[in-house]
Each structure stands twice: as C-alpha cells, then as structure tokens.
Amino acid sequence: MVLSLLKWLQASGHHVSPLLFSLSFRMLLTALLSFTVTVLCGKMLIRKLYELKVGHTIRVKDCAVLMASYTKSTDTPSMGGILFLSSMLIAGLVFLDLQHLFSWVYLLTLVFMAMIGGYDDYRKMKKGDGRGFSGRKKLFLEVMLGCVMCGMCFSAPVEEGACRFFHLKGGRYKQYDHNEKKMAPVSLNAAFLTLYIPFCKKAVHLKPAGFPILFFLAVFVFAGSANGVNLTDGLDGLAIGCTLFVAIVFAILAFVSNHIELSSYLGTMYVEGASEIGVFLAGLIGASLGFLWFNSFPAQVFMGDIGSLTIGALLGLSAALLRREILLSLVGGIFVIETLSVIVQVASFRLRKKRVFQCAPLHHHFECKGWHEVKVVMRFWMIGLLLALLGLISIKV
C-alpha cells in the first residue's frame, strides 16, 4: 500500500527519497510495525480470550506424568496466534508490494492456514478433550493448500517478469553462470528444477522429468513445516523462539536473493520477488518478538494451532520460493527432531507395543526426566541458534 503510494507520488513529480524504496528500510519498518501492534494489542486480546474462556485443554491420558506441572496452565487462554497473525496481516498490507504475486500468495496462505488452525482450535474447545478434527483431514487440507500456492508460484511468472494471474508481477530468476562469470536469466522450468543443498558449492539441476519430484518436495516441506511447528508448540516460548531463528535466516537469504551482486557472490539464485519474501518474513520476526513478550515463561497466552500451523506453512513456503527446502530441514532442525520423535514413538508403540521416549514430542520426554520447563526451552533455543548459524555458514562454502 505504502509502496504504491510512493510510486504514485514519484510519478506525479514529487521528490521521494530512494531510502523509502530500499528493501532494508521496508523490512525494518515492517518488523517494527508488527512488533508494536502485537505488544500494544496483546493485553486487550488476552483479556478478551479470558472472558471467552478459550482455554488450553490438557490430554491427561496421553501423558499423565506431566499433569501436576500443567494444572495451572489449563486456565491460560489459547488461540493467541490471532494476535501476531493480525499484526503480520496489517504490516503486510501496509508495506508489501501488492502488485506482486508473491505478496498475495503469502497473504492468502496466512488467511487460509489461520482458518484451518482456528477451526481445529475451536473443535478442541467445544469437545473439551484436546482433540480437534482428524489429523488426516487436517493434513489433506494443508497439502491441497500447498499444491495451490506452490502451483501458482511455479507456473505463473515468465522471463519478462509478467504474470498470468490478475496482471500481477511475477518473479524472474537468475543464476550465476560460471563460464560467463555473470548472472544469467534462467527459464521458469530451469529455476524450479534447481535444488540447493547445504554445504554444496554448486546447485543440483534436474531434468524436466524431475519437476514432479521437486514440486512434491515443495508441498511436503509446506505441510511438514506446518506440522513440525505445531508439534513443537508445547512449552512456553519454545515454538515461537525457534521460529525466530528460522525466520531471521530466511529473511537474510531473501535479502541476498533480491540483490544481483550479493547473490552472484554467494552463488545463490537471484529472485526478483525475493524482496516481498524478505518484507513478509520481517513482519513475522517482529510479530514473533511481540508474541514472545506474552508467551515467555510463565505464558499469559498460547498461540494454538491457529498460530503454529500458519507460521510453519509460511516458513515452508519461503523455503520453496527461495529453492532452499533442504536448508529449512537444517535451520529448523528442532522442528524436524520434534516431528521425528512423534513418528518414532507412534511406530514403536504400534509395532512393538513399547515406547522409545517417556513422552512425545521430545520436549515432554525431558520434562518427564525432571528437567524444568525453562531449562528445556533454553537448551532447545541454544540448539536452534547453533543450527541457524550453521545454516548461514552453509550458504557460502
């Protein structure tokens, strides 16, 4: 919105400072706005959630050992994701380039994933047993949304930067040509047949027959990331803190991918629409910091599925658009480990009638072993920070 206004003023003959158009300035303002809105509106929303009795249900039979430490948290309201998602939506509408396809893909993903997560939270609240609608139905909706959003981005742009959807601007991709020693345009098919692997200097280029594989990978990361963050959201500040590290890494990568010289130096792909990815992730960073203000121990509010599923999907979408799906599995290693712990626990119990962990996801296992909640969160944050730094190092090897 602001960008369109600035362009109109410039076209009308008014002097507009180039600083206002710079990506770094837009990212900073987006982060500040989303943080400010989250902090200022937080108390009011939390009070309203208390009045509506949007509680957090503990499933005792799944992990009875933790009941004693979780008795007090049953009164803490859930669905706090409404707070930071609204802040992100406001900041996005203000500072995103609404003439670009990527902006609308992010905004639509936020809205539809919030609807899925919000309905799941509503079902849990109505039933009172901590169970929403079935995991299969939820996964089906996530996969379908991932197919639509990734499909729009993978098929919409052409090399001239035009887009076949609603006359929006699409993303052009360029890659460093080692023979010509310069950035050279690549076709849309070539761009989405490219896969970057951490610590590998050269990207992997698949043949056209490999497009379904990479499309499946993008959708898998979209849905997998959503559920990974959802499973990690079990302790005060754990999921939102780990989200911060991942979002910062991909915001930096988006900034680099929007700059021809930087992307050439680091050997990564130039993405014309990466500026909007960076701006949106900056909004996520600011909103996450604001939410952590209320979600840190002892939490005044929980994000609920409406928050965790949505931010996970947005991180997965960012990885797909920047062609860094595998990097997400490294930087978001905490989410991967938490998900694997649940898969291993369920598989072991069904096949062997034995549990590998005292309780799953993994953070509850350490609680059962006597670790305090704050200690678990701090140590997981440390690991998340180290993985984020490792991910940044892997970009330039």
Tab-separated table of C-alpha atoms in Angstrom, residues 9 17 28 56 99 117 141 146 155 177 181 227 235 246 260 267 278-279 320 327 331 360 362 364 381:
chain	number	residue	atom	x	y	z
A	9	LEU	CA	3.857	10.465	-5.714
A	17	SER	CA	13.778	9.690	-1.126
A	28	LEU	CA	12.838	-2.660	9.277
A	56	HIS	CA	-5.990	-24.835	26.826
A	99	GLN	CA	1.198	-5.692	-7.338
A	117	GLY	CA	-5.845	-23.900	12.566
A	141	LEU	CA	-6.280	-29.501	3.661
A	146	GLY	CA	0.304	-26.204	-0.519
A	155	SER	CA	3.571	-21.723	-13.068
A	177	ASP	CA	26.987	-18.520	-14.949
A	181	LYS	CA	31.266	-15.087	-14.932
A	227	ASN	CA	3.010	-29.725	11.492
A	235	LEU	CA	6.229	-25.262	26.171
A	246	VAL	CA	14.493	-19.746	11.183
A	260	ILE	CA	22.160	-9.361	-8.035
A	267	GLY	CA	26.442	-18.377	-5.672
A	278	GLY	CA	12.007	-10.582	2.953
A	279	VAL	CA	9.394	-7.987	3.907
A	320	ALA	CA	10.142	-23.378	-1.581
A	327	LEU	CA	18.212	-25.776	4.178
A	331	VAL	CA	17.928	-24.473	10.182
A	360	ALA	CA	6.452	-37.402	22.903
A	362	LEU	CA	10.724	-34.828	22.630
A	364	HIS	CA	7.944	-33.611	27.069
A	381	TRP	CA	16.829	-22.410	21.808
